[in-house]
mmCIF file of C-alpha atoms and ligand atoms in Angstrom:
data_model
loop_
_atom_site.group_PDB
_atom_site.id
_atom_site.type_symbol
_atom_site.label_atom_id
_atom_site.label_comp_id
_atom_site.label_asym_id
_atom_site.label_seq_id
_atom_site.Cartn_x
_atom_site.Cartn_y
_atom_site.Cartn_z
ATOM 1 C CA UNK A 1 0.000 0.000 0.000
ATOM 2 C CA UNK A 2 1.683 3.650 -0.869
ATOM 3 C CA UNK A 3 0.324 6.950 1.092
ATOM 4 C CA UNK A 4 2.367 8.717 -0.722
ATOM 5 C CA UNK A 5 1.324 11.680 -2.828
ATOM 6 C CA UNK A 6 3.149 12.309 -6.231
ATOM 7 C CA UNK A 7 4.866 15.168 -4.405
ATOM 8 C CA UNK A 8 6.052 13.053 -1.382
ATOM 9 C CA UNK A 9 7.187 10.504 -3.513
ATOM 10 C CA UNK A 10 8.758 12.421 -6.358
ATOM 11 C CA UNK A 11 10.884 15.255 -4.172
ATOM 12 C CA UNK A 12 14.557 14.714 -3.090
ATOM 13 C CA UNK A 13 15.210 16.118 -0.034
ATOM 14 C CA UNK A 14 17.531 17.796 1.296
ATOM 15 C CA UNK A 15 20.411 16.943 2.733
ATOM 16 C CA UNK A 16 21.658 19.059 6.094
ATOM 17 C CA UNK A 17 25.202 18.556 7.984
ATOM 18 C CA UNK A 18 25.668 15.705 9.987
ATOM 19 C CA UNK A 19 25.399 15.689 13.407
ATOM 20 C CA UNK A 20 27.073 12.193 14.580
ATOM 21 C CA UNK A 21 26.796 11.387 18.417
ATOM 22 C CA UNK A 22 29.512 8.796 18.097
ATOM 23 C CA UNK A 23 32.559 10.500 19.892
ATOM 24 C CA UNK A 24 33.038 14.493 20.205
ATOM 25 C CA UNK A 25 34.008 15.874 16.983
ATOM 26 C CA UNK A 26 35.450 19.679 16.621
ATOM 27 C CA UNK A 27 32.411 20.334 14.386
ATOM 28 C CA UNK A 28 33.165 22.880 11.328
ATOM 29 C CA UNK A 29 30.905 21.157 8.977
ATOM 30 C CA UNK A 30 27.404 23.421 9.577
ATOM 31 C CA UNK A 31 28.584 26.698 9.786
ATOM 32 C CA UNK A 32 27.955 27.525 12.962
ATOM 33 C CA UNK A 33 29.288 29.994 15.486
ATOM 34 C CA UNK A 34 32.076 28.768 17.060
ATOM 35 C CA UNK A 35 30.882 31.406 19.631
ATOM 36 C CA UNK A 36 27.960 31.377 22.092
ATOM 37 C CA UNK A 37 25.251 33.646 21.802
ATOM 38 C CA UNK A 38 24.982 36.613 24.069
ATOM 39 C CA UNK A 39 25.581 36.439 27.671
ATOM 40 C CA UNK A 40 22.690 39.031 28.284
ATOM 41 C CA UNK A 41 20.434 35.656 27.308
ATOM 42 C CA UNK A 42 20.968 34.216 31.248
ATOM 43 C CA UNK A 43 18.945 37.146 32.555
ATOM 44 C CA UNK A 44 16.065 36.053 29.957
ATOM 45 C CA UNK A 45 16.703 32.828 30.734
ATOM 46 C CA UNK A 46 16.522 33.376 34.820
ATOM 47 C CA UNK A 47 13.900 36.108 34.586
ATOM 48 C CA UNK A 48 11.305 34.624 31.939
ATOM 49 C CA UNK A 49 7.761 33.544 33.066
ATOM 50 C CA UNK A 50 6.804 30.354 32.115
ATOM 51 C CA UNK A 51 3.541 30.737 32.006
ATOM 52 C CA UNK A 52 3.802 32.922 29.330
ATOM 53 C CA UNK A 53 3.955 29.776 27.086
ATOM 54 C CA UNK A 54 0.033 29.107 27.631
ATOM 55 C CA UNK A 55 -0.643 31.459 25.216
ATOM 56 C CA UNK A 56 -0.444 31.457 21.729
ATOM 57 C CA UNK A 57 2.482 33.845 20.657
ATOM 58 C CA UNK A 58 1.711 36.998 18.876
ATOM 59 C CA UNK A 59 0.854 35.852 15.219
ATOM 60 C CA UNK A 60 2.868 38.590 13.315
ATOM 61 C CA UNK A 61 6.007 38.706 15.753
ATOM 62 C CA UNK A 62 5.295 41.947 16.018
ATOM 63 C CA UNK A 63 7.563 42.803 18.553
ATOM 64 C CA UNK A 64 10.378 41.366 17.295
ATOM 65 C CA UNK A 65 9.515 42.495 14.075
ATOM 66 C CA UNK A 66 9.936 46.252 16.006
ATOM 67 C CA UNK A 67 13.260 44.953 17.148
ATOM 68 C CA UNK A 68 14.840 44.466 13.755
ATOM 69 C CA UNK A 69 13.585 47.077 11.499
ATOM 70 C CA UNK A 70 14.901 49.114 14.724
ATOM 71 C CA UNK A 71 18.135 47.446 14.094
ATOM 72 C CA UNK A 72 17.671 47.218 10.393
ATOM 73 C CA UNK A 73 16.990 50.888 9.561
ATOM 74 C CA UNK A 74 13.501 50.027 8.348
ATOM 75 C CA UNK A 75 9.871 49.862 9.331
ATOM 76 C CA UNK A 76 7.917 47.300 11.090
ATOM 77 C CA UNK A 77 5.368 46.420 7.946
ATOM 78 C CA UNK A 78 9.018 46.035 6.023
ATOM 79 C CA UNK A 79 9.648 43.166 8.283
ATOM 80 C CA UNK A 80 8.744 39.231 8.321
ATOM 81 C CA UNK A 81 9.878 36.936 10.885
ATOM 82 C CA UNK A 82 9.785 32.842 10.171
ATOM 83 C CA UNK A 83 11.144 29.972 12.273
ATOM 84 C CA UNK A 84 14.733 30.234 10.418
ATOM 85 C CA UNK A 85 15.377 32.073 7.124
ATOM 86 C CA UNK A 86 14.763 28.327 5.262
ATOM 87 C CA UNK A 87 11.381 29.063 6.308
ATOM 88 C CA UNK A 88 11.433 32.432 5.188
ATOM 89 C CA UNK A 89 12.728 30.948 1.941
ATOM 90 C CA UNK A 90 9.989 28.387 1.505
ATOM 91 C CA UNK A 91 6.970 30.694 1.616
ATOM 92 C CA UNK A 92 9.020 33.333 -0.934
ATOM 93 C CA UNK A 93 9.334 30.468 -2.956
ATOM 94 C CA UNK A 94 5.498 29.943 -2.550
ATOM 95 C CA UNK A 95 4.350 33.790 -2.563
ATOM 96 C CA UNK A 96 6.619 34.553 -5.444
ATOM 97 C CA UNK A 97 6.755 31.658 -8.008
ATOM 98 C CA UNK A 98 4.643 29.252 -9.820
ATOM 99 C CA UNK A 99 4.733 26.936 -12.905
ATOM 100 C CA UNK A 100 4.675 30.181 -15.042
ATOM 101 C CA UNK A 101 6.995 32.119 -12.865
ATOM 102 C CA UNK A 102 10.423 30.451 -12.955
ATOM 103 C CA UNK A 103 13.193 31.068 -10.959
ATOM 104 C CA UNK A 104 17.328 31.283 -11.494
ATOM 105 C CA UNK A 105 19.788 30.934 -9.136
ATOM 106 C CA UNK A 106 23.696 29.891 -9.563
ATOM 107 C CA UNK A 107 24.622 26.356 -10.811
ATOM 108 C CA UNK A 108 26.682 26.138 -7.270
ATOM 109 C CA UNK A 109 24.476 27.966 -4.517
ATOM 110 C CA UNK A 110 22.715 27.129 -1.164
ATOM 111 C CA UNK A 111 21.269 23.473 -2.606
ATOM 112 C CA UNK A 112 18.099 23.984 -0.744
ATOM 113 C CA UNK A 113 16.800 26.411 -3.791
ATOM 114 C CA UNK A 114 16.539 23.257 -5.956
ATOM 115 C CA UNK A 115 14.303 21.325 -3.139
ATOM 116 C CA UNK A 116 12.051 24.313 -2.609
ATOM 117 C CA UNK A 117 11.935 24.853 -6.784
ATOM 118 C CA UNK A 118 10.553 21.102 -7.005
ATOM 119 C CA UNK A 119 8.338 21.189 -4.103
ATOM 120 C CA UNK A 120 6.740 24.112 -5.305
ATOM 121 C CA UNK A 121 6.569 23.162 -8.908
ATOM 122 C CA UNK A 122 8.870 25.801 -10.191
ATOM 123 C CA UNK A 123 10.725 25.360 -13.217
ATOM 124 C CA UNK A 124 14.365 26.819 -12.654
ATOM 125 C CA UNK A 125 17.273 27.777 -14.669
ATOM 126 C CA UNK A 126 20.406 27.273 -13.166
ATOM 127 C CA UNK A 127 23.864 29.949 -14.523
ATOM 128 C CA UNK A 128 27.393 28.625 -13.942
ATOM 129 C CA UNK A 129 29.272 30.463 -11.622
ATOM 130 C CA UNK A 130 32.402 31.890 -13.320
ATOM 131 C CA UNK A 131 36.507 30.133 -13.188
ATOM 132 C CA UNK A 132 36.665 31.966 -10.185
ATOM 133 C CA UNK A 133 33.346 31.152 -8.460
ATOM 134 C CA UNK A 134 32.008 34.352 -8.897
ATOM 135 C CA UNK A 135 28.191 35.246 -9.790
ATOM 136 C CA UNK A 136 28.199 37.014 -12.996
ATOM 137 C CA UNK A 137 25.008 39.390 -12.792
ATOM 138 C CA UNK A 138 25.112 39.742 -16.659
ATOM 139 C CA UNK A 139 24.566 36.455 -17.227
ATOM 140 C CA UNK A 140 22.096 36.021 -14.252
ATOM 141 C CA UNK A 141 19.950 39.069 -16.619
ATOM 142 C CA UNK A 142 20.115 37.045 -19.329
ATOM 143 C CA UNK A 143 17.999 33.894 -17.806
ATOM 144 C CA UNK A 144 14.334 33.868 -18.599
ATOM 145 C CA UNK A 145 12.776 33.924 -15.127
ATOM 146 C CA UNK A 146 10.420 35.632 -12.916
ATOM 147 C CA UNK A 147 13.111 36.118 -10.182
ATOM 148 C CA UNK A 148 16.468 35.257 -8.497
ATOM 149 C CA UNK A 149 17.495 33.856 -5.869
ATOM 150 C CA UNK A 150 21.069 34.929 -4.943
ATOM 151 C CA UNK A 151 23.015 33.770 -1.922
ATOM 152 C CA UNK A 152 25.286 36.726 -1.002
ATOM 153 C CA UNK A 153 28.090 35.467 0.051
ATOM 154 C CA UNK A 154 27.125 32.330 -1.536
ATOM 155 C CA UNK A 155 27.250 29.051 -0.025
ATOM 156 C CA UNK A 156 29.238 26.964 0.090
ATOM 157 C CA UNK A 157 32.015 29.173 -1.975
ATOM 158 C CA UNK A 158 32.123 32.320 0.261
ATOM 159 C CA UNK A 159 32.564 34.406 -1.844
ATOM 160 C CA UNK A 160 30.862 37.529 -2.147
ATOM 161 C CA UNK A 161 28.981 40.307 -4.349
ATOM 162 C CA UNK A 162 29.389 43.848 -3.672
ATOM 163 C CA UNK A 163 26.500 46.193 -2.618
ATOM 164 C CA UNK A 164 27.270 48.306 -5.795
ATOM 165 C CA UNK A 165 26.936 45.402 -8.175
ATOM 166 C CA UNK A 166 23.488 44.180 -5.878
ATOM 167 C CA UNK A 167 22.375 47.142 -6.504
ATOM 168 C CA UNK A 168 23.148 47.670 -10.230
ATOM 169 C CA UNK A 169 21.875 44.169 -10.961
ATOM 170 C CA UNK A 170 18.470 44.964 -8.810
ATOM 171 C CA UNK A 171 18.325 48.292 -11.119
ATOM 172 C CA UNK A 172 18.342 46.359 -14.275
ATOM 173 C CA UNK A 173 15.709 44.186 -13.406
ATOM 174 C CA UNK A 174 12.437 46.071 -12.019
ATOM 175 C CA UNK A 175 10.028 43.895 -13.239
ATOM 176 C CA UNK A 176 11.886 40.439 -11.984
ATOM 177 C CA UNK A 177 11.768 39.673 -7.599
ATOM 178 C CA UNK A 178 15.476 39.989 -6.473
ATOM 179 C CA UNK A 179 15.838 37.538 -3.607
ATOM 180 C CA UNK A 180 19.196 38.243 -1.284
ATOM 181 C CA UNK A 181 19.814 35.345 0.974
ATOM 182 C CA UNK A 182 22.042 37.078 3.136
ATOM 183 C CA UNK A 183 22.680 34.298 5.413
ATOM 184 C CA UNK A 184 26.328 35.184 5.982
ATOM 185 C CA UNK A 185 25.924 39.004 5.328
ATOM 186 C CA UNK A 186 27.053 40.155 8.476
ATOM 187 C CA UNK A 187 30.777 38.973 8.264
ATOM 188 C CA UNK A 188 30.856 40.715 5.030
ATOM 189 C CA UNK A 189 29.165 44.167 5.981
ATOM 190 C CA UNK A 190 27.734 44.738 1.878
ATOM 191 C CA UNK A 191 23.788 44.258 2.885
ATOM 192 C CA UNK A 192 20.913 45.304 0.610
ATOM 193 C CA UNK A 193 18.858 45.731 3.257
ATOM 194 C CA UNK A 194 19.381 50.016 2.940
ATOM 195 C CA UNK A 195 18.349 49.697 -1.048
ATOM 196 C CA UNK A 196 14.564 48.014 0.355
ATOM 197 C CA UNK A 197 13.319 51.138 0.257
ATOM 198 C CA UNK A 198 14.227 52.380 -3.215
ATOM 199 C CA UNK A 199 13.397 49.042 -5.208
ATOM 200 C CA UNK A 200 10.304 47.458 -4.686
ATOM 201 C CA UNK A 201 11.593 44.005 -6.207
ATOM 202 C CA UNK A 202 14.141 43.588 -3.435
ATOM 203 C CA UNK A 203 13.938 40.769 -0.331
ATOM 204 C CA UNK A 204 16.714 40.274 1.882
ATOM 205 C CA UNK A 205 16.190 37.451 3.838
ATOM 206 C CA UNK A 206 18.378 37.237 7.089
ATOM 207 C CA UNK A 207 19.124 34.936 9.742
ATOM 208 C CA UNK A 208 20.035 34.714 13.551
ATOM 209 C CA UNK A 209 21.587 31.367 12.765
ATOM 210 C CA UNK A 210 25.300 32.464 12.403
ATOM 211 C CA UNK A 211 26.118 35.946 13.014
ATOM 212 C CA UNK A 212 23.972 35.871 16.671
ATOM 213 C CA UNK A 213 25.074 32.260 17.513
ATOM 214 C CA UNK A 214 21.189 30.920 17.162
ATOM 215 C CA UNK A 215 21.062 28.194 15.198
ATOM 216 C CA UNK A 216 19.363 26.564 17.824
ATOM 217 C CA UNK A 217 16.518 28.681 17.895
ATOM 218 C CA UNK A 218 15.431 29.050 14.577
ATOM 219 C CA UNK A 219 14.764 32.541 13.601
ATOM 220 C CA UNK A 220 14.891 34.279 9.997
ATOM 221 C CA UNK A 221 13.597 37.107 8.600
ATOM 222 C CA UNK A 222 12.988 38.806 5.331
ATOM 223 C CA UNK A 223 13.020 42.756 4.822
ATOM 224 C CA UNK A 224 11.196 44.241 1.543
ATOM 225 C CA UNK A 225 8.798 46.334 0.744
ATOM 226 C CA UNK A 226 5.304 46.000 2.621
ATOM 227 C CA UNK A 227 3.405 44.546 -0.314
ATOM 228 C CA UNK A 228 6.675 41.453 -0.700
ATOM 229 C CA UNK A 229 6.062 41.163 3.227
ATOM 230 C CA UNK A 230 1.858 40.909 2.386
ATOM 231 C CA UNK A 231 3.054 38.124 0.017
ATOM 232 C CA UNK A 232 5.093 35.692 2.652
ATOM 233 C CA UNK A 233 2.087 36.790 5.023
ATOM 234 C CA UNK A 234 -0.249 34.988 2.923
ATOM 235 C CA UNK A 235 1.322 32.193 2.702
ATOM 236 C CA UNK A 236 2.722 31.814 6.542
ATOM 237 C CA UNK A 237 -1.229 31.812 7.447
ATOM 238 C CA UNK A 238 -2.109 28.870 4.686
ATOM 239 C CA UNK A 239 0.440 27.096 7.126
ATOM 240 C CA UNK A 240 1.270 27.696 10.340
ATOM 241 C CA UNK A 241 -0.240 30.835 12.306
ATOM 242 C CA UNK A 242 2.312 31.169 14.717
ATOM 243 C CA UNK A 243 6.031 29.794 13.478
ATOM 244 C CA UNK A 244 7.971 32.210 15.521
ATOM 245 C CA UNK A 245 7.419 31.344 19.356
ATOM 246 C CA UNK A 246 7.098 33.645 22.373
ATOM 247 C CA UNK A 247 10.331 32.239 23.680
ATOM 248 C CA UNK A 248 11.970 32.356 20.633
ATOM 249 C CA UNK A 249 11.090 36.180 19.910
ATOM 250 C CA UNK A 250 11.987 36.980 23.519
ATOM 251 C CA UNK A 251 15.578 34.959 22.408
ATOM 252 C CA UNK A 252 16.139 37.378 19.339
ATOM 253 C CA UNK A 253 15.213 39.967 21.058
ATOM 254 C CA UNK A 254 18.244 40.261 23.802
ATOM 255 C CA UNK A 255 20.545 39.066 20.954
ATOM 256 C CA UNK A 256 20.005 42.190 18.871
ATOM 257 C CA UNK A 257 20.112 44.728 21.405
ATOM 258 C CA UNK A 258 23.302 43.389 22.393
ATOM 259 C CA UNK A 259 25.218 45.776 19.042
ATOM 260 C CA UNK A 260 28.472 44.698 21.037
ATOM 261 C CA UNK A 261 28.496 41.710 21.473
ATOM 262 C CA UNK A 262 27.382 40.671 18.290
ATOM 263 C CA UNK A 263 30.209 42.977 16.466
ATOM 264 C CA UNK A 264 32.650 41.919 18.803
ATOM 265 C CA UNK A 265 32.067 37.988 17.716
ATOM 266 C CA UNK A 266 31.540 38.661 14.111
ATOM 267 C CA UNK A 267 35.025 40.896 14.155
ATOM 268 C CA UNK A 268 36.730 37.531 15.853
ATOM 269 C CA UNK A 269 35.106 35.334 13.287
ATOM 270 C CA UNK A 270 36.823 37.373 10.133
ATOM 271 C CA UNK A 271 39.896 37.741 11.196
ATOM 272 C CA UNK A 272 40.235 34.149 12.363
ATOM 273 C CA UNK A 273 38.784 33.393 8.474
ATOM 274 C CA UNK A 274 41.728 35.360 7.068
ATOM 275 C CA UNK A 275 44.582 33.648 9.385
ATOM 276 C CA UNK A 276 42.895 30.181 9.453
ATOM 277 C CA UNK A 277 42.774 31.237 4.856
ATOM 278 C CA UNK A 278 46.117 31.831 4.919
ATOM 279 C CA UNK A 279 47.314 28.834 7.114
ATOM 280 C CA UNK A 280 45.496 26.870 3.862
ATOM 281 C CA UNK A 281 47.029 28.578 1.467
ATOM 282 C CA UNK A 282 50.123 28.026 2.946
ATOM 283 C CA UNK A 283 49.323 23.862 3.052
ATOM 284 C CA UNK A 284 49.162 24.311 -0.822
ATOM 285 C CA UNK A 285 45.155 24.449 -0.697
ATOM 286 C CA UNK A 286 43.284 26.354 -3.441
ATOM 287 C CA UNK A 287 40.531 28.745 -1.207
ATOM 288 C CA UNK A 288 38.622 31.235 -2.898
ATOM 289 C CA UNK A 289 38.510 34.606 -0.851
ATOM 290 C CA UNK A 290 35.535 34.413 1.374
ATOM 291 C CA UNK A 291 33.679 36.583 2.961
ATOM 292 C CA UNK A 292 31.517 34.324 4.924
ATOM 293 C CA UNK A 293 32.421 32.361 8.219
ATOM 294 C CA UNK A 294 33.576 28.815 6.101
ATOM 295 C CA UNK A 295 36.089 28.560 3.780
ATOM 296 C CA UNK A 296 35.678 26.443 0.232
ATOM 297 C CA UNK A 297 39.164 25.078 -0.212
ATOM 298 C CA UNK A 298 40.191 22.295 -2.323
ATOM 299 C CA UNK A 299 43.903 20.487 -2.878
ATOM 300 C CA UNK A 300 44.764 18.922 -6.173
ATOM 301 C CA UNK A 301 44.997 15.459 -6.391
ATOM 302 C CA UNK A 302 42.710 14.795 -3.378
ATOM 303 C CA UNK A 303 39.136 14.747 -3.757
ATOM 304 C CA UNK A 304 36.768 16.446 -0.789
ATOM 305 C CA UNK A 305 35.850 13.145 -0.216
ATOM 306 C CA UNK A 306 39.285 11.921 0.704
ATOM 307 C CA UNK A 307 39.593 15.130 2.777
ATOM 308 C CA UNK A 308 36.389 14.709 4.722
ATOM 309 C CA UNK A 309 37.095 11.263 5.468
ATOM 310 C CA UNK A 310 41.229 11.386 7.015
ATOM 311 C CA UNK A 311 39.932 14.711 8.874
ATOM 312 C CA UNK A 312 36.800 12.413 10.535
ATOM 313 C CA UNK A 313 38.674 9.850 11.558
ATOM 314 C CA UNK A 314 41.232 12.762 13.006
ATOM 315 C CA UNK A 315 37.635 14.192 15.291
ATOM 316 C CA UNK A 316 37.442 17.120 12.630
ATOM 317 C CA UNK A 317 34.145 17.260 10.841
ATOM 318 C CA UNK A 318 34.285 19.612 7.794
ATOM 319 C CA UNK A 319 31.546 19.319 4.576
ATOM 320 C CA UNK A 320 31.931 17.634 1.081
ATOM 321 C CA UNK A 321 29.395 17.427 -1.794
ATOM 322 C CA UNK A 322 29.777 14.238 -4.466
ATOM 323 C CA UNK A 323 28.659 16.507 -6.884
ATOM 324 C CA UNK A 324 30.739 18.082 -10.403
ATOM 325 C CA UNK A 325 32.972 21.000 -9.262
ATOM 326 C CA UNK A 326 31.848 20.657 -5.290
ATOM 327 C CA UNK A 327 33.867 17.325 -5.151
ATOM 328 C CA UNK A 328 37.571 18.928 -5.639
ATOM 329 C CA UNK A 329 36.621 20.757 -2.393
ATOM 330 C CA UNK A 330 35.588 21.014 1.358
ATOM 331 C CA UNK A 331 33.798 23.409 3.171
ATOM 332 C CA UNK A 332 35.468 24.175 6.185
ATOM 333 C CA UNK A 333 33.503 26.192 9.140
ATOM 334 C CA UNK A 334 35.704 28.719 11.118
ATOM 335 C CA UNK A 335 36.109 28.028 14.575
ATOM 336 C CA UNK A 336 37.645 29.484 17.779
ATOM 337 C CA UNK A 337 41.472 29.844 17.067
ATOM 338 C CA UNK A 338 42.383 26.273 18.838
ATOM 339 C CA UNK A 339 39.803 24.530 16.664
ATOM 340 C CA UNK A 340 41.541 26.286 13.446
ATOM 341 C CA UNK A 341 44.916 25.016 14.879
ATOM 342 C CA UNK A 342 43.803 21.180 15.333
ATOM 343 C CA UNK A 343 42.636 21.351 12.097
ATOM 344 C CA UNK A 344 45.405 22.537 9.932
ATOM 345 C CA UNK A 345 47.764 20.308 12.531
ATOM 346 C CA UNK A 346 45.658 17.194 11.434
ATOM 347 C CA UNK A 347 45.704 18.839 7.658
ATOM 348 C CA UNK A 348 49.457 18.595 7.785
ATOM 349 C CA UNK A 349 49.478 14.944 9.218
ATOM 350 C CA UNK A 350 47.248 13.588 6.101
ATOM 351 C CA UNK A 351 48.836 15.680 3.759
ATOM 352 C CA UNK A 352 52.429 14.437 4.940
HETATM 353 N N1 LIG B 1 20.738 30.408 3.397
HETATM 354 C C1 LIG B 1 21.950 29.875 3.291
HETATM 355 C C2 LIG B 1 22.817 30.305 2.157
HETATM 356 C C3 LIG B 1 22.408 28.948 4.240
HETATM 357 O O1 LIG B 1 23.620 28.378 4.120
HETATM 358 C C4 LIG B 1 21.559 28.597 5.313
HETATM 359 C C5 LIG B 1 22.030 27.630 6.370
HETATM 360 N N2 LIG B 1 21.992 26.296 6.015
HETATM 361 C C6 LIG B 1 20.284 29.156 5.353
HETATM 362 C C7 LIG B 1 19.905 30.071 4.391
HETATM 363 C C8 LIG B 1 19.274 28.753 6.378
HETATM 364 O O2 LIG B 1 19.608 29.127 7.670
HETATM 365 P P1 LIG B 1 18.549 29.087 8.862
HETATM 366 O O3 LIG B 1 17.348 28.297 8.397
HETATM 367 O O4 LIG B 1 19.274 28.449 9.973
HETATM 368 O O5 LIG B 1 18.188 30.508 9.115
#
């Protein structure tokens, strides 16, 4: 007997990080922070009612929503919250596309586009990044689409697009939905969040995953202009009424009015990027620049694969891909500065 709808059967999911329980690993394969969130969050944590959680949360977020477009530079009806920015990225997949709206996004980019293209029964074109993994906008206006997706910095490459050419690409296109993941925006500082206001085809969609140290929380958001946010509205209430939870908001709350904090990590996270880049380089690795908090380095005559394996065995968990291109290389989370040192100390052993 199959339960299965078409849809259910027919989709490929995908794939996240492992997370194996077998022995401790040092754990740069997700692209987390190798950081812990604010310390302000123990006063929530000591001072919050529980039985707050009987109610319902408030359906909009709207006070978190306050919080960011505070933080943001923006308005509260510019603002849309979701429980993590692949939620967010779902429903603008759902709001924004159909069968007769396609979208493009880069041949190498955040894989989950492809999963949310097929679940949502959007045909996609896909544009090959260039020799040097960049995103060519010109050839990103030449697709025939409805809208982009663009993952700035782009995963799991790094590397990034400046504002200038964000916003010159955004220009070109008025009548086509520009879609900024900006996942890893904040340890690049280039965000289009300040051109919302001037073009109405713009959504950043944001994250408290890895600049705040959240992942565990799960809390995205998207900033456009009101009638984009109307759009992933619509669509959060034909699914869940409340995916942000009162704990949750309270959570993102403290983490963004801690400015500090949050700059201080994010300015230990870069420049560990660039040492822990050049300590690569140095082992003869090929790593793009990146302007993210992983690094996409590859060594000739290994394959990822063999890479990812030696470093496992060694307790070092990094990402590979078994797919054309992604295979040459790993993707390699920064962590503190004794994580970075284990790893390029067990890089030398295989290597040697
Ligand atoms: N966009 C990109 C490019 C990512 O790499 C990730 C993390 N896997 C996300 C979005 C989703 O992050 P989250 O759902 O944790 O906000």
């Amino acid at each position: 007997m199959n339960f299965f709808s078409e849809k259910a059967l027919s989709v490929v999911p995908y794939t996240a990080g492992e997370q194996p329980k077998d022995r401790r690993y040092i754990k740069l394969n997700t692209n987390e922070n190798p950081y812990p969130p604010t310390p302000k969050l123990r006063e929530l944590f000591s001072t919050f009612d529980p039985s707050a959680l009987k109610y319902y949360p408030a359906p909009a977020s709207d006070a978190l929503r306050r919080e960011i477009a505070l933080c943001e530079g923006t308005e509260t009806e510019n603002v849309f919250c979701g429980n993590g920015s692949d939620e967010v990225l779902y429903l603008a997949f759902a709001a924004f596309f159909d069968r007769n709206r396609s979208a493009c996004f880069a041949d190498i980019t955040y894989s989950f586009y492809e999963v949310f293209a097929k679940i949502h029964g959007v045909p996609y074109v896909t544009v090959p990044l260039d020799h040097d993994f960049r995103i060519d906008p010109e050839k990103l206006r030449a697709a025939q689409c409805a809208g982009y997706l663009i993952a700035n910095p782009n995963a799991p490459t790094g590397v990034g697009i400046p504002l200038a050419e964000m916003e010159a690409f955004t220009a070109s296109v008025p009548d086509k939905l520009v879609v900024a993941d900006e996942a890893y925006m904040d340890f690049y500082g280039q965000s289009c969040v300040p051109l919302v206001r001037k073009y109405k085809n713009l959504l950043v969609v944001k994250t408290f995953s890895k600049s705040y140290s959240l992942a565990g929380i799960r809390c995205g958001y998207a900033v456009g202009d009101a009638a984009l946010i109307d759009g992933l509205f619509r669509m959060k209430d034909c699914m869940n009424s409340y995916p942000v939870d009162s704990f949750c908001e309270a959570v993102c709350s403290v983490a963004l009015q801690d400015r500090e904090y949050h700059a201080e990590t994010v300015r230990l996270v870069v420049s560990e990027r660039e040492r822990l880049r050049g300590s690569l380089l140095d082992l003869g690795f090929t790593v793009p620049e990146s302007k993210a908090n992983f690094l996409f380095a590859g060594k000739a005559k290994k394959s990822g694969g063999e890479i990812y394996r030696a470093l496992k065995e060694e307790g070092v968990l990094v990402r590979y891909w078994d797919r054309p291109i992604l295979r040459d290389f790993c993707r390699i989370t920064v962590g503190t500065p004794e994580e970075n040192r284990i790893l390029i100390e067990k890089l030398k052993k295989i290597l040697s």
